[in-house]
mmCIF file of C-alpha atoms (C1' of nucleotides) in Angstrom:
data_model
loop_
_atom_site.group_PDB
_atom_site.id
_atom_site.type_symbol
_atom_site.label_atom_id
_atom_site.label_comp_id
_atom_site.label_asym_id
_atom_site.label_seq_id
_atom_site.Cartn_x
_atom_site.Cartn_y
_atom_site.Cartn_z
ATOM 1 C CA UNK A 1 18.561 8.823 -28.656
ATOM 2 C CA UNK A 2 19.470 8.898 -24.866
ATOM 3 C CA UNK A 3 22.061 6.576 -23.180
ATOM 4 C CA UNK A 4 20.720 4.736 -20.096
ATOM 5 C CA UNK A 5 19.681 7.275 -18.091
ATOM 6 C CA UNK A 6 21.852 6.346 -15.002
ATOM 7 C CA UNK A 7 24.313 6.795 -17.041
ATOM 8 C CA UNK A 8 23.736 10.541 -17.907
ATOM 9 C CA UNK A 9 22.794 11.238 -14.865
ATOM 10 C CA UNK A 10 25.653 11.145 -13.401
ATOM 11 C CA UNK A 11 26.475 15.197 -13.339
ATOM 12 C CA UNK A 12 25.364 17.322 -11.341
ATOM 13 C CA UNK A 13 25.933 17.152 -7.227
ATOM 14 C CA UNK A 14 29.658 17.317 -6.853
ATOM 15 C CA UNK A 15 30.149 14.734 -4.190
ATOM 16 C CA UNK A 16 28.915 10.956 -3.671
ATOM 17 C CA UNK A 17 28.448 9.405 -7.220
ATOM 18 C CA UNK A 18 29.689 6.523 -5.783
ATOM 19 C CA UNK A 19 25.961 6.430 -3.843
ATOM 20 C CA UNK A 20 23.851 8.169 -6.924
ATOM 21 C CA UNK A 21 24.995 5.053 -8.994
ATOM 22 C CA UNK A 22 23.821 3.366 -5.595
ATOM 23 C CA UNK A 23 20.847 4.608 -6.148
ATOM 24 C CA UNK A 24 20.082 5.043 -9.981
ATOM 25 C CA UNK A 25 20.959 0.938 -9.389
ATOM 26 C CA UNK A 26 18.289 0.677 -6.831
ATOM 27 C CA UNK A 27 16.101 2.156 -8.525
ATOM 28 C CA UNK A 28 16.158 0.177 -11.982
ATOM 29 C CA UNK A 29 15.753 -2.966 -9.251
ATOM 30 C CA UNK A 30 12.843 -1.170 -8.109
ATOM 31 C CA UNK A 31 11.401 -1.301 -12.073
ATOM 32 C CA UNK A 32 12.084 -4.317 -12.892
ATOM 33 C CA UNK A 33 10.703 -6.029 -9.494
ATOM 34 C CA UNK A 34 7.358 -4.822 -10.784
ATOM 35 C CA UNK A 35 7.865 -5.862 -14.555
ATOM 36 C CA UNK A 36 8.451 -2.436 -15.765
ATOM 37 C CA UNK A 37 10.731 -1.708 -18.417
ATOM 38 C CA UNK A 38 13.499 0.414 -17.588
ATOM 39 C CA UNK A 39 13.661 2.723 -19.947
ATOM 40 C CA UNK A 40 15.450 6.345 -19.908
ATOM 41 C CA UNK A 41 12.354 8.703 -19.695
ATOM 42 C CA UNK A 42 10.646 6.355 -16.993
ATOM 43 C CA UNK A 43 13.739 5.961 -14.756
ATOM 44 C CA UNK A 44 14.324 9.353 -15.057
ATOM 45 C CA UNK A 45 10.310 10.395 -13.988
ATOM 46 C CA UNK A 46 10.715 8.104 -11.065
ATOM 47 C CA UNK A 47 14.221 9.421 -10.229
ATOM 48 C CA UNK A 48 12.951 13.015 -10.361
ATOM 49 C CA UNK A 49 10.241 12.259 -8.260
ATOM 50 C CA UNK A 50 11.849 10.389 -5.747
ATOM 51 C CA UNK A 51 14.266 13.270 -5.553
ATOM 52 C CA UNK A 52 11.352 15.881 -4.085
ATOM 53 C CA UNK A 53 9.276 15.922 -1.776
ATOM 54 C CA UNK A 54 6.824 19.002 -3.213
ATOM 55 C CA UNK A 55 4.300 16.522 -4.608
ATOM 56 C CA UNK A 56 4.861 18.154 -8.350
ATOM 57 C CA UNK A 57 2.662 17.960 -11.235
ATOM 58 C CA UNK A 58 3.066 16.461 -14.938
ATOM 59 C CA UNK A 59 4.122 19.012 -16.237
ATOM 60 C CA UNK A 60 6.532 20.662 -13.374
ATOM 61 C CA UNK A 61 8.587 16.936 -14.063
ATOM 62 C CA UNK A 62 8.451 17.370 -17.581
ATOM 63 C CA UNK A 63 9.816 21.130 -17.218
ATOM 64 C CA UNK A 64 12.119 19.826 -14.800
ATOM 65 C CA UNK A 65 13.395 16.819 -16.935
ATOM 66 C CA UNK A 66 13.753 18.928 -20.099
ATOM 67 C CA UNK A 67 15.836 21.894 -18.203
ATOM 68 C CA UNK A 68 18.766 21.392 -19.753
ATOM 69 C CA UNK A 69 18.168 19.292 -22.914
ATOM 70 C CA UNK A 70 15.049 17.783 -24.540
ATOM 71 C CA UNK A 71 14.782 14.051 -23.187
ATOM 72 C CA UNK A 72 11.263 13.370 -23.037
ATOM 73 C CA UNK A 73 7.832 14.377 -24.577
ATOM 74 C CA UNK A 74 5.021 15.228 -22.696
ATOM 75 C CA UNK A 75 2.910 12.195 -23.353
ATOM 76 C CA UNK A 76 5.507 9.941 -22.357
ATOM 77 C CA UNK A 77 5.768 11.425 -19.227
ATOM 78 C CA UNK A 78 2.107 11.073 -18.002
ATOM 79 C CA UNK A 79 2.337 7.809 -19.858
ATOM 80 C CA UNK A 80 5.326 7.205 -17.312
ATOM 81 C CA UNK A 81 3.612 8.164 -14.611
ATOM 82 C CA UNK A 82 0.233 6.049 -15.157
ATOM 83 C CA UNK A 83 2.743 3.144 -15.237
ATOM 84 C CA UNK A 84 4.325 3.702 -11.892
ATOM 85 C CA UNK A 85 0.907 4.475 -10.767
ATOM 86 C CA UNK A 86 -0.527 1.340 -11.748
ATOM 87 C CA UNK A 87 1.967 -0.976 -10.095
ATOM 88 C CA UNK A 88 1.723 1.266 -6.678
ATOM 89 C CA UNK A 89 5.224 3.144 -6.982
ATOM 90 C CA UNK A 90 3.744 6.398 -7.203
ATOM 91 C CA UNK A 91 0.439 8.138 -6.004
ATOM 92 C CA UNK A 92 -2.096 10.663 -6.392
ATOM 93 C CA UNK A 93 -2.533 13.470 -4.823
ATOM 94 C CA UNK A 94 -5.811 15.206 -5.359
ATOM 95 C CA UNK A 95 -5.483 18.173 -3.269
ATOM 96 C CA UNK A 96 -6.539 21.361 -5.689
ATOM 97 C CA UNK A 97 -8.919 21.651 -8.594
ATOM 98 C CA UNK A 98 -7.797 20.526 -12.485
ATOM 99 C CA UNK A 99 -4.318 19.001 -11.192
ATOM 100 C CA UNK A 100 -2.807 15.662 -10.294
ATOM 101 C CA UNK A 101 0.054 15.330 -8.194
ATOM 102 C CA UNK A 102 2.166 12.700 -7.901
ATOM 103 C CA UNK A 103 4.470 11.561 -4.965
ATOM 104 C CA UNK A 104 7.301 8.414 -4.939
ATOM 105 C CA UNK A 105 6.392 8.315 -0.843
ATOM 106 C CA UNK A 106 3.963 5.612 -1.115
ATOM 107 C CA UNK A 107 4.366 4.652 2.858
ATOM 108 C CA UNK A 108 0.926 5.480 4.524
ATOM 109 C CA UNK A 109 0.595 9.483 5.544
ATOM 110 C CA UNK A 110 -1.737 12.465 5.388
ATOM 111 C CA UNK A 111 -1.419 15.686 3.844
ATOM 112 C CA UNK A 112 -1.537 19.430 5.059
ATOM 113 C CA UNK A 113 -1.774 21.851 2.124
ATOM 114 C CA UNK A 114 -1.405 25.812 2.766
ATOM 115 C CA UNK A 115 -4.273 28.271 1.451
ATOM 116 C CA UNK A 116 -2.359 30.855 0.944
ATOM 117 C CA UNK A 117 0.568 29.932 -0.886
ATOM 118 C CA UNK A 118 -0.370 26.290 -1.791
ATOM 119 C CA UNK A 119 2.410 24.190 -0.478
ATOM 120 C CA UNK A 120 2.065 20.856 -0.013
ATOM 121 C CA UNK A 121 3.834 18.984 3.177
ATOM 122 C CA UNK A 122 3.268 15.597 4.436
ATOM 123 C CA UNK A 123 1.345 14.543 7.825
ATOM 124 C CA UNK A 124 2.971 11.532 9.135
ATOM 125 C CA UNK A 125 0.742 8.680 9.767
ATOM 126 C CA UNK A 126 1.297 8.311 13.373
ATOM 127 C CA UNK A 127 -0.200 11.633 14.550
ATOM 128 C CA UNK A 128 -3.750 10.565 13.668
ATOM 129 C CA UNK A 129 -3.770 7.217 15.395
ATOM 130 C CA UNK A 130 -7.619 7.851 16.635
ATOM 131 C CA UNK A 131 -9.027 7.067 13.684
ATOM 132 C CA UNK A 132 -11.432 3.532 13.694
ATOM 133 C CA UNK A 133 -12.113 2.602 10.615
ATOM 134 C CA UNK A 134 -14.306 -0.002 12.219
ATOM 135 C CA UNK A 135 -16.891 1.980 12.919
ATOM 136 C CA UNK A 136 -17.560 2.777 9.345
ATOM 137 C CA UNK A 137 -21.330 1.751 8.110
ATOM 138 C CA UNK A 138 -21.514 -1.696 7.770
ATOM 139 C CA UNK A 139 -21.624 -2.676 4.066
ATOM 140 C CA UNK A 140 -18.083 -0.279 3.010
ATOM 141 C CA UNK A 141 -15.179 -2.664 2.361
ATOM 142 C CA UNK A 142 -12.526 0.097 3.210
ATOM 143 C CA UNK A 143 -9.169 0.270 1.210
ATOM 144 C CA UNK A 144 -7.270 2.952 2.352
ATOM 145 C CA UNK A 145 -8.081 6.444 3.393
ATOM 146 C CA UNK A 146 -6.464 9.348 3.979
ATOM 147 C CA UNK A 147 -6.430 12.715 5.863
ATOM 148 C CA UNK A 148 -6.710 16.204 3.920
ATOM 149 C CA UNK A 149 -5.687 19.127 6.321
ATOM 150 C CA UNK A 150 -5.694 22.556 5.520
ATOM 151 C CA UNK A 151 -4.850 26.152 6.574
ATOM 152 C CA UNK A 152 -1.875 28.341 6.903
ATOM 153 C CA UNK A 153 2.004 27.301 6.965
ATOM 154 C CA UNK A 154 4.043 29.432 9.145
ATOM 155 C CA UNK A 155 5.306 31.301 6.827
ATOM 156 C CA UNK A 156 2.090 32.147 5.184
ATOM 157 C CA UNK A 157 0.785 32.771 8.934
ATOM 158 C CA UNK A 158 3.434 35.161 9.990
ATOM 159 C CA UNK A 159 2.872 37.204 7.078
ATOM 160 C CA UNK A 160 -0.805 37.597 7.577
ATOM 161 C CA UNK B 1 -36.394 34.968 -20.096
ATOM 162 C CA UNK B 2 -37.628 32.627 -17.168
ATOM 163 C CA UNK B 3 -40.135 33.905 -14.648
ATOM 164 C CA UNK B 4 -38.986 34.266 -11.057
ATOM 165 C CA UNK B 5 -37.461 30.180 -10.313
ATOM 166 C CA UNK B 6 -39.777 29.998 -7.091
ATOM 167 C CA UNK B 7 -42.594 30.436 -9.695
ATOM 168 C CA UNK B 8 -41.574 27.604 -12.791
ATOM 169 C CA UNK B 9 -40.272 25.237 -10.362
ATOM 170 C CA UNK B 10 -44.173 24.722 -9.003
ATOM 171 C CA UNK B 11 -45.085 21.932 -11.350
ATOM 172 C CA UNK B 12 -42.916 17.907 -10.876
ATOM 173 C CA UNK B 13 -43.471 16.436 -8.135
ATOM 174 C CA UNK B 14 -47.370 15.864 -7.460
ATOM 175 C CA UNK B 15 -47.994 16.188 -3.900
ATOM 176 C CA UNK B 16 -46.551 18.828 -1.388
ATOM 177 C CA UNK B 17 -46.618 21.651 -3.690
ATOM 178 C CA UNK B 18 -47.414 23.459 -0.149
ATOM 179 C CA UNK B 19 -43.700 22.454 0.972
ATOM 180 C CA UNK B 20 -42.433 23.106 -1.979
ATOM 181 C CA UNK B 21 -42.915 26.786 -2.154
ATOM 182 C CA UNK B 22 -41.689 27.592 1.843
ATOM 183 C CA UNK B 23 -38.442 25.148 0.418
ATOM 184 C CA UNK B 24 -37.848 27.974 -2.615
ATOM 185 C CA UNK B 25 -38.807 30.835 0.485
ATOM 186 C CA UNK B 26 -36.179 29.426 2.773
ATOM 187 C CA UNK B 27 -33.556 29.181 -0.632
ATOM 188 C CA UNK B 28 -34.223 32.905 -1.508
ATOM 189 C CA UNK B 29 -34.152 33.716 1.887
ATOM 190 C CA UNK B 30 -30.609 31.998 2.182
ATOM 191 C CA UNK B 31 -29.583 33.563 -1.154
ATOM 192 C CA UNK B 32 -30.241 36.747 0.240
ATOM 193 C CA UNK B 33 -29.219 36.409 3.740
ATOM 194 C CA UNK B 34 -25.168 35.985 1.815
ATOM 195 C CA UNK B 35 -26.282 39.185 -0.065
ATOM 196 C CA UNK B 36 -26.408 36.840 -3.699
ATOM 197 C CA UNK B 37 -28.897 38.413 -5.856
ATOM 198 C CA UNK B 38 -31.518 35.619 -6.987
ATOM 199 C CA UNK B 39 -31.505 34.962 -10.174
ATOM 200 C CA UNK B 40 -33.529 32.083 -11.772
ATOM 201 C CA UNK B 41 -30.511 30.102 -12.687
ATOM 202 C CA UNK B 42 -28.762 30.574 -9.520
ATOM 203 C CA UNK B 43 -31.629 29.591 -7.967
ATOM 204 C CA UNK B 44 -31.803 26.566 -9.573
ATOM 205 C CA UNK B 45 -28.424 25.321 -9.255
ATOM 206 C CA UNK B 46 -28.553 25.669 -5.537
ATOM 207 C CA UNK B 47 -32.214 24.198 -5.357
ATOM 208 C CA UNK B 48 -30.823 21.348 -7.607
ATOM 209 C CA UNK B 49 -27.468 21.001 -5.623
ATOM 210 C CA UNK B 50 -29.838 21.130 -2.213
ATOM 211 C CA UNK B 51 -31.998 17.879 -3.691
ATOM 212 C CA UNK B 52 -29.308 15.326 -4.153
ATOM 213 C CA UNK B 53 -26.555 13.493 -2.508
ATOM 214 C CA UNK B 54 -24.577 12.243 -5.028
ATOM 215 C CA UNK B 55 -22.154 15.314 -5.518
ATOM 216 C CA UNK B 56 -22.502 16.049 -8.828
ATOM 217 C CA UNK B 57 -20.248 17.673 -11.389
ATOM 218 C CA UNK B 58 -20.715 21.074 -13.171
ATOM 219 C CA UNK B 59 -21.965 19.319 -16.628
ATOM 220 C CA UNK B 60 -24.049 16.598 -14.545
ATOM 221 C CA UNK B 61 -25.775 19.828 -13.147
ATOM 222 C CA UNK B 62 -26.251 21.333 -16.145
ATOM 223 C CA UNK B 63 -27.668 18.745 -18.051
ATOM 224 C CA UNK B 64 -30.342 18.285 -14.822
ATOM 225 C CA UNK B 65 -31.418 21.678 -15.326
ATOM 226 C CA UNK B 66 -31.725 21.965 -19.071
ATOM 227 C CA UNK B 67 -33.634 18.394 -19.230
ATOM 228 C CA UNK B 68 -36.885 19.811 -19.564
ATOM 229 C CA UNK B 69 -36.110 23.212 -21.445
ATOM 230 C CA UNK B 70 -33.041 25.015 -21.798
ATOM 231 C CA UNK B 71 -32.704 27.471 -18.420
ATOM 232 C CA UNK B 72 -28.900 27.837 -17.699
ATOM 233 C CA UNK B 73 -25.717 28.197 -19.765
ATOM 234 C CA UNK B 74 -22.526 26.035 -19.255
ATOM 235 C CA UNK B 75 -21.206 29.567 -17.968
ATOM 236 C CA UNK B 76 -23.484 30.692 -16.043
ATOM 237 C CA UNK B 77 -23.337 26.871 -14.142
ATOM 238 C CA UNK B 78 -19.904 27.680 -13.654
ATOM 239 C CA UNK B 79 -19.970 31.346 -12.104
ATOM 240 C CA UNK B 80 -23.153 30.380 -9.992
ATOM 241 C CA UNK B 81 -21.152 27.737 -8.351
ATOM 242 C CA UNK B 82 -18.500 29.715 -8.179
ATOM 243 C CA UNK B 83 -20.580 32.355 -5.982
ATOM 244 C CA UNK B 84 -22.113 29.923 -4.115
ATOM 245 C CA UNK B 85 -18.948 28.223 -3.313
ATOM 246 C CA UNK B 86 -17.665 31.802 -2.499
ATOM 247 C CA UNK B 87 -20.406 32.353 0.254
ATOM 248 C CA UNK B 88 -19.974 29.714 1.383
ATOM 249 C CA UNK B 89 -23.134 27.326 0.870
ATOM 250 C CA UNK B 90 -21.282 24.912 -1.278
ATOM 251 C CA UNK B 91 -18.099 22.929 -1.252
ATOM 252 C CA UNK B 92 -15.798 21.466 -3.646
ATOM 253 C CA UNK B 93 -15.214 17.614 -3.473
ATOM 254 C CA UNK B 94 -12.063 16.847 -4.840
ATOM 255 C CA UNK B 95 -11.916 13.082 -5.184
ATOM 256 C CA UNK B 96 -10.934 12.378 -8.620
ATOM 257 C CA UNK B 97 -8.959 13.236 -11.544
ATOM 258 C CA UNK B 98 -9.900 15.925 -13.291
ATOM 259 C CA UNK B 99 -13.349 16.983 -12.374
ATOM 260 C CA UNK B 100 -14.704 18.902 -9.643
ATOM 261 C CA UNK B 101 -17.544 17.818 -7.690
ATOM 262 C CA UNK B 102 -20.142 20.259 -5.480
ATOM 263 C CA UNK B 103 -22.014 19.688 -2.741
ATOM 264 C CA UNK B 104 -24.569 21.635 -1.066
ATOM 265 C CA UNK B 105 -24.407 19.725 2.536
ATOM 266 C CA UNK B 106 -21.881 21.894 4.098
ATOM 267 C CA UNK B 107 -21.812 20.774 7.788
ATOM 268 C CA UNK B 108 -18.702 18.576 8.180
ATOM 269 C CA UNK B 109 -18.220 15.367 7.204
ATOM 270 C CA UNK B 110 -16.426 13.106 5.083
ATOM 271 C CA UNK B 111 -16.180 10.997 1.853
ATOM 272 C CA UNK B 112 -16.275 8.056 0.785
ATOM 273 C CA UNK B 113 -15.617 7.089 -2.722
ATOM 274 C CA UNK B 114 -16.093 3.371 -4.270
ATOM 275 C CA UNK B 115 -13.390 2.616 -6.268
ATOM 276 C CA UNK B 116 -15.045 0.540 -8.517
ATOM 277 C CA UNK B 117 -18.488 2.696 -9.296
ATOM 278 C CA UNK B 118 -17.266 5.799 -8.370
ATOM 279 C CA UNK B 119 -20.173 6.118 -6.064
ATOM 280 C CA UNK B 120 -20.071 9.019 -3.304
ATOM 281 C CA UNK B 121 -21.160 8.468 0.098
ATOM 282 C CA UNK B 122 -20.987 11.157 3.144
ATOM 283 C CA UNK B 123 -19.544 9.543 6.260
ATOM 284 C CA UNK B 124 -20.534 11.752 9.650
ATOM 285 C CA UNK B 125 -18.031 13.540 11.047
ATOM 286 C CA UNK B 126 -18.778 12.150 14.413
ATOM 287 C CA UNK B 127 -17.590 8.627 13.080
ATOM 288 C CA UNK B 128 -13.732 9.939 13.269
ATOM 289 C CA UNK B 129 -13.755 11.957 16.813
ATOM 290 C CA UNK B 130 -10.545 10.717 17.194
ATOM 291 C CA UNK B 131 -8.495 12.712 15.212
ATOM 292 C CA UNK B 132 -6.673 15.157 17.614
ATOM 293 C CA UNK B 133 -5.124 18.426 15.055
ATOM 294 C CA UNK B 134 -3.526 20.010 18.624
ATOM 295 C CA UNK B 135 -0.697 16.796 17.449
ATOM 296 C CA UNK B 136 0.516 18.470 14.127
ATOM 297 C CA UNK B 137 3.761 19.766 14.365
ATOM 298 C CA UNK B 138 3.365 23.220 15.313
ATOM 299 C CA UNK B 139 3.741 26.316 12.700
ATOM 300 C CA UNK B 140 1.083 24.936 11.134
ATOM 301 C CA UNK B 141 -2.618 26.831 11.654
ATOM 302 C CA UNK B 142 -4.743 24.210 10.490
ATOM 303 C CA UNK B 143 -8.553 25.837 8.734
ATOM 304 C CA UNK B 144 -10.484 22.641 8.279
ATOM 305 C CA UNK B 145 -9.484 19.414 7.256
ATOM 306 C CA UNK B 146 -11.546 15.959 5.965
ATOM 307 C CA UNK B 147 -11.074 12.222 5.602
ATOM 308 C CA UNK B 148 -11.055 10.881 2.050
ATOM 309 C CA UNK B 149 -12.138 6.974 2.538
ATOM 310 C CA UNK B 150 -11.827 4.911 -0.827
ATOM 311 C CA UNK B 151 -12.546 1.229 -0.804
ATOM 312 C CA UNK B 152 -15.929 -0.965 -2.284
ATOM 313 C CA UNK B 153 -19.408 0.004 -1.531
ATOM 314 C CA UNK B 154 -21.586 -2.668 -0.384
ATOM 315 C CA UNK B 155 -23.286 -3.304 -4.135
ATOM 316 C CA UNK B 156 -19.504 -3.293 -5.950
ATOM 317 C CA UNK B 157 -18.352 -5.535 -3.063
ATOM 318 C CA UNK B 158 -21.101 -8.467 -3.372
ATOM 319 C CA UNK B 159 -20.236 -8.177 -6.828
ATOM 320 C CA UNK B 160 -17.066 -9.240 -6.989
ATOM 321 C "C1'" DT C 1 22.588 -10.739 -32.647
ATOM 322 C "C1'" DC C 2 17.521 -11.076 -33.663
ATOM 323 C "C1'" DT C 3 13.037 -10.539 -32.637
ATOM 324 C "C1'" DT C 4 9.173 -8.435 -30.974
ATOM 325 C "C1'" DA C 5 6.187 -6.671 -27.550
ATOM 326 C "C1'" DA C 6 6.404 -2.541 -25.265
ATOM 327 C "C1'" DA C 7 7.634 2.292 -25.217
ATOM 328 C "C1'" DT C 8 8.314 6.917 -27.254
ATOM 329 C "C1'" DA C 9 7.230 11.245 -29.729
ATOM 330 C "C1'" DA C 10 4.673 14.757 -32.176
ATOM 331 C "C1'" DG C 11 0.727 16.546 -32.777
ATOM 332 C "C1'" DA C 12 -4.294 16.091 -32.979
ATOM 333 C "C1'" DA C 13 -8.240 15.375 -30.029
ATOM 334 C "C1'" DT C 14 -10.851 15.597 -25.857
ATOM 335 C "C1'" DT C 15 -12.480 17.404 -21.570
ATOM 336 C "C1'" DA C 16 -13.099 20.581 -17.931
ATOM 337 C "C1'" DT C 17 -13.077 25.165 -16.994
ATOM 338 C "C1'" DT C 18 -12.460 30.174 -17.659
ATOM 339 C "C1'" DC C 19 -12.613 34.281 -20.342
ATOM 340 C "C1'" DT C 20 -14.668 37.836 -23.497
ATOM 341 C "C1'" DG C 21 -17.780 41.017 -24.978
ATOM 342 C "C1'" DA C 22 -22.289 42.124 -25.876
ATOM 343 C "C1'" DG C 23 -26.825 42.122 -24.469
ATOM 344 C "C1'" DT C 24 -30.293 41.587 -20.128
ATOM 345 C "C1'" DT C 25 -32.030 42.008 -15.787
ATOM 346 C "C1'" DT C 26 -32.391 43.993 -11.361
ATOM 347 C "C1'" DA C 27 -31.964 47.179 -7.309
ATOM 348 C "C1'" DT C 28 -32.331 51.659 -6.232
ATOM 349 C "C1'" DA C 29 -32.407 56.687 -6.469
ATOM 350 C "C1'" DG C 30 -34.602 60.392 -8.232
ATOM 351 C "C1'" DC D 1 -42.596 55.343 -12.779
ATOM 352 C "C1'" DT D 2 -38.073 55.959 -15.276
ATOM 353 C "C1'" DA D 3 -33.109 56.252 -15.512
ATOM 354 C "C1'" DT D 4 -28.869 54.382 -14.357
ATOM 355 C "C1'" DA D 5 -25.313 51.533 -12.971
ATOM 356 C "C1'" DA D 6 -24.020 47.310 -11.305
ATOM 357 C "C1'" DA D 7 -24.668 42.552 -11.525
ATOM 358 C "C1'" DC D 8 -25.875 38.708 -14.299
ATOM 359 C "C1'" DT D 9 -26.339 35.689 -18.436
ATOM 360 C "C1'" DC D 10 -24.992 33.710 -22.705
ATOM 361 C "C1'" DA D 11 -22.599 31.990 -26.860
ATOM 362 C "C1'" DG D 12 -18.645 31.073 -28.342
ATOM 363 C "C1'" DA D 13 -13.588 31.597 -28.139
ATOM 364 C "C1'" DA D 14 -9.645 30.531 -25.370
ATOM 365 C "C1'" DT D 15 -6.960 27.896 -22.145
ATOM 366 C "C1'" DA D 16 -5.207 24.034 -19.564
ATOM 367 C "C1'" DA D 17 -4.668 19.347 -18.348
ATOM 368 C "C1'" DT D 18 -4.742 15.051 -20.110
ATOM 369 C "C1'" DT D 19 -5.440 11.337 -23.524
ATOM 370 C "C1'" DC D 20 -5.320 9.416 -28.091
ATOM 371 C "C1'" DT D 21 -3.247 8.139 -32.642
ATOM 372 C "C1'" DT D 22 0.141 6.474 -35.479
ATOM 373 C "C1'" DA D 23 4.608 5.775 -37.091
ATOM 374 C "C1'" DT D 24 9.028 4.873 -35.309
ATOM 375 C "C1'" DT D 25 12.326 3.242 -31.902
ATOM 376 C "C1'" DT D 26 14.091 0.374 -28.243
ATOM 377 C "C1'" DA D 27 14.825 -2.926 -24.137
ATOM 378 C "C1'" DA D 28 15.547 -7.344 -23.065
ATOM 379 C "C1'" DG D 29 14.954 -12.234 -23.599
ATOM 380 C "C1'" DA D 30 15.748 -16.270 -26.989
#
DNA sequence: TCTTAAATAAGAATTATTCTGAGTTTATAG
DNA sequence: CTATAAACTCAGAATAATTCTTATTTAAGA
C-alpha cells in the first residue's frame, strides 16, 4: 500500500532534505543492525519518535502518523513499538496511571514530570551523580534505575 | 450489612487479639483524624493495605478481602483507595504497565522491582542521600521525587 | 523473480478503571 | 429518638488502553 516510507517522507520541512534522507538512511541502518525489518509503519513509529522529545503515548503516534492519510492501524503500532522495545531502541516511561510512554532517547537520564499540567522533560544523568548503587542490600543484582522527580514547571509555577 | 470492621475483624489470627483491637483504634483514629468517615470497607482496605509489603493491586486487594465472605465491591475498592490516596495515607506505585499498585507505607523511600518475578521491595530513603535536587536546572519546583531500581532479586538471581 | 517467515490490518477480546443511578448508612440537628 | 441530607456502597454499564486472532500482504534473501 505505502512506498518505503523514507521515501514519502520526504515533504514537509522546506529546507535540508538532503540531511532528512541523511537521516531516514540512518535510521533504516539503525533497524536492520538489530535484525528488524524495515518496514513503512515501523520506520515511520521510530522516525516519529525520534523526532520529539514529549515522551508520547500509543496512541498520540498513531494520531500523529495518521494526520494526514491513513498509514497504519493501531495494533501495528504498539506491535511496532514492543519491537523497538525489545531490542532496546525505545523505552518506557511509566510516569502516570493507565499509560505507557515511549521515548527514542535511550542514553541513561531521569525524568521530571509537572503536576499541574503533566509535561514530561528529561533530567540529565549527570546532575544526580551521588547516587551509590553499592550500597544497595546485598542479595539485589541491580540493572538500571532511574530517578522520578516531580512538582511544578515554571510555567505551571508562575501561574499558581 | 457488616457490623462495625473493628468488630468482624476480631477472629484470624489466634494470639494478640489484645493488639489487635488498639491496631483497628489507632486505624479509626487515623481515619478520622483526615476527617474519612469509617466505613467497614474502607476500613478494611486500609487495615489490609497497612498488613503487607508487597504493594498490591486494586483486584489483588479485593480478592484478599472477599476470601472469606463477600465485604467490598470492585467499586467501592476503587473509590476507598482513591480517598485514601487523596488524604494522603496511601501512595500509588507506578512500576509497571498497566496496573496501579498501593501502598500504605508512606514515609519516603524507594522501589525496587525484580525484573524477572516482579517482586517489590522498599529500599530506605537514607540509602540514596546523595541525590542533591538544589542541581536541577532552575524553573523547576520540584514536590517529591523517588528512585525506581529494577534489576534481579536475590531468589531470581541464584536462579539463573 | 520466488519464496517464505515476518509484518500488517480490522475488529473482537481482555483488562484495568471509572461512571451511573438507585438504594444504604451515618452524622447531626431538632 | 426521628428526620434529613450528605456520604457511601453496589451492580452493572461504560470507557480506555492494550492484546489477540486470523486472513492477507510484504521485505529481503536465495
Amino acid at each position: 500500500m505505502l512506498k518505503m516510507a523514507r521515501k514519502s517522507r520526504a515533504s514537509g520541512s522546506s529546507v535540508e532534505n538532503g540531511s532528512m534522507e541523511k537521516q531516514a538512511d540512518r535510521i533504516v541502518q539503525t533497524l536492520k543492525s538489530k535484525k528488524l525489518r524495515v518496514t513503512p509503519q515501523r520506520f515511520a513509529v521510530y522516525a516519529n519518535l525520534l523526532d520529539r522529545t514529549d515522551h508520547p503515548t500509543a496512541e498520540q503516534i498513531l494520531h500523529d502518523l495518521n494526520q494526514n492519510a491513513p498509514t497504519s492501524s493501531q495494533a501495528t503500532v504498539y506491535t511496532s513499538l514492543q519491537a523497538l522495545r525489545d531490542v532496546g531502541l525505545v523505552r518506557e516511561v511509566l510516569l502516570e496511571e493507565g499509560v505507557c510512554r515511549y521515548d527514542a532517547n535511550i542514553a541513561p537520564h531521569h525524568h521530571f514530570r509537572c503536576k499541574s499540567c503533566g509535561k514530561i522533560e528529561d533530567i540529565a544523568w549527570e546532575q544526580f551523580q551521588g547516587i551509590d548503587l553499592q550500597r544497595l542490600r546485598s542479595g539485589l543484582k541491580v540493572e538500571d534505575y532511574e530517578l522520578t522527580v516531580r512538582g511544578l514547571c515554571d510555567r505551571c509555577d508562575r501561574a499558581s
